[in-house]
PDB file of C-alpha atoms in Angstrom:
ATOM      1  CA  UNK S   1      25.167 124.247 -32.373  1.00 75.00           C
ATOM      2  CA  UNK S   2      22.552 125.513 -29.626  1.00 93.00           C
ATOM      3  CA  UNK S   3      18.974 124.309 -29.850  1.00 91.00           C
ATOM      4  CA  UNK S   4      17.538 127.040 -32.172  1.00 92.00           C
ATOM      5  CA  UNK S   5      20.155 126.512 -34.932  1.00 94.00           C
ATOM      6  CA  UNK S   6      19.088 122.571 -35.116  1.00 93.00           C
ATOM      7  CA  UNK S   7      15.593 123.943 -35.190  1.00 94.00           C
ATOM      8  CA  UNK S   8      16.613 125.840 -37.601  1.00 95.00           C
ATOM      9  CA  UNK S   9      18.235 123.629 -40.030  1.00 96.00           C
ATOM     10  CA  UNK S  10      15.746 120.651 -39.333  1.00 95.00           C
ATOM     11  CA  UNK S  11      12.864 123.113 -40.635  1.00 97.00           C
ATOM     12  CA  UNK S  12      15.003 124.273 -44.028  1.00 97.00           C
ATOM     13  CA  UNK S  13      15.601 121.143 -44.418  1.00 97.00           C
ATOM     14  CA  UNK S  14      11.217 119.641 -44.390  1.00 97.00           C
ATOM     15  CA  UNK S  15      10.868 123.203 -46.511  1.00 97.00           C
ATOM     16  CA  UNK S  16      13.374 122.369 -49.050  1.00 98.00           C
ATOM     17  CA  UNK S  17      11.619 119.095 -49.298  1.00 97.00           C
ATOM     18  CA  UNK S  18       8.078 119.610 -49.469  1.00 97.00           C
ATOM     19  CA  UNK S  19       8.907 122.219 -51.909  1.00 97.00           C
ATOM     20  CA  UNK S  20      10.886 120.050 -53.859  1.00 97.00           C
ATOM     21  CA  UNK S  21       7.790 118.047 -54.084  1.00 96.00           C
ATOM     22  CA  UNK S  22       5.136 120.639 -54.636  1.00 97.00           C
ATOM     23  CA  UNK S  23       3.417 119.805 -51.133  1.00 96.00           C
ATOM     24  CA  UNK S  24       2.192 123.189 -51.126  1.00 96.00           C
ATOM     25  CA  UNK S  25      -0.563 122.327 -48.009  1.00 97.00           C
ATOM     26  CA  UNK S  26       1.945 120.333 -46.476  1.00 97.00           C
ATOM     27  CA  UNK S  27       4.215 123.026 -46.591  1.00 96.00           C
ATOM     28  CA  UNK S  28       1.993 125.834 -44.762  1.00 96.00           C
ATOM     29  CA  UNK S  29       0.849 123.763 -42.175  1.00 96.00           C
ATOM     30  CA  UNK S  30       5.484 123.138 -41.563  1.00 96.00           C
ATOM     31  CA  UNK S  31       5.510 127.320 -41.366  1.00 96.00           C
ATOM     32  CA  UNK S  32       2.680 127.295 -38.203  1.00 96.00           C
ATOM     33  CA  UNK S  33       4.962 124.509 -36.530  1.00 96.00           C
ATOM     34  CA  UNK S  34       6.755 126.105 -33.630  1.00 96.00           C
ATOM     35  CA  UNK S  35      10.710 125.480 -33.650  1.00 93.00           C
ATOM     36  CA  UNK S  36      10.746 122.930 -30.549  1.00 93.00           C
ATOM     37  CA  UNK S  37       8.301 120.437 -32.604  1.00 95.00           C
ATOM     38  CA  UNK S  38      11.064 119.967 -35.586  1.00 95.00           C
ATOM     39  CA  UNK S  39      13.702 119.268 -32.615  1.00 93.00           C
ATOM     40  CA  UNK S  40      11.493 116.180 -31.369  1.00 95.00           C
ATOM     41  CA  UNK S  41      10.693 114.780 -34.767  1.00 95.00           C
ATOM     42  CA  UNK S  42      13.243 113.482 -37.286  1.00 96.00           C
ATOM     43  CA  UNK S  43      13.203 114.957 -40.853  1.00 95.00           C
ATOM     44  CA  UNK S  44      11.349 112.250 -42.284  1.00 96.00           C
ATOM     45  CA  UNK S  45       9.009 111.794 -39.287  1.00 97.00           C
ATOM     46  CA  UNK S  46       8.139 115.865 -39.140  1.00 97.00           C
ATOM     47  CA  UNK S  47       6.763 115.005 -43.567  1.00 97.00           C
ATOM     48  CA  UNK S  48       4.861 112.120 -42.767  1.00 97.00           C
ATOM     49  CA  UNK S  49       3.545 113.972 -39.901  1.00 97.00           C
ATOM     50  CA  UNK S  50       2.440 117.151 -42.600  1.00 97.00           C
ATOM     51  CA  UNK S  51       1.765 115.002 -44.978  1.00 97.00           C
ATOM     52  CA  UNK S  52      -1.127 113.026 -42.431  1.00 97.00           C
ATOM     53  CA  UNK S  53      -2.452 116.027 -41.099  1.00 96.00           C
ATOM     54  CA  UNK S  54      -3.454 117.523 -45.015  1.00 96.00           C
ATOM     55  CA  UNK S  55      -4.844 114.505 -45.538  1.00 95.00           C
ATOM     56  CA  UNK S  56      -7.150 114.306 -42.572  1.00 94.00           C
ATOM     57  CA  UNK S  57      -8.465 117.923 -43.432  1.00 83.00           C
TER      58      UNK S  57
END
């Protein structure tokens, strides 16, 4: 699997989540994430990440 695919799946993965969840802010600020940030950040890292930054606006 090459670097965009695990991009890829690691950002369907936080979208099925959030949306699961009904983080609807959370979930636009995942879509203005570029692909390279969800390869440096686990799954569960990458939501608390969202999740701190729609708190702190």
């Amino acid at each position: 699997m090459n670097r965009l695919e695990e991009a890829k799946k690691a950002f369907l993965e936080v979208r099925r989540i959030l949306t699961e969840k009904h983080e609807d802010f959370a979930l636009a600020k995942a879509y203005k994430k570029p692909w390279k940030w969800y390869r440096e950040h686990a799954t569960q890292e990458t939501i608390e990440i969202l999740r701190a930054e729609v708190k702190a606006n």
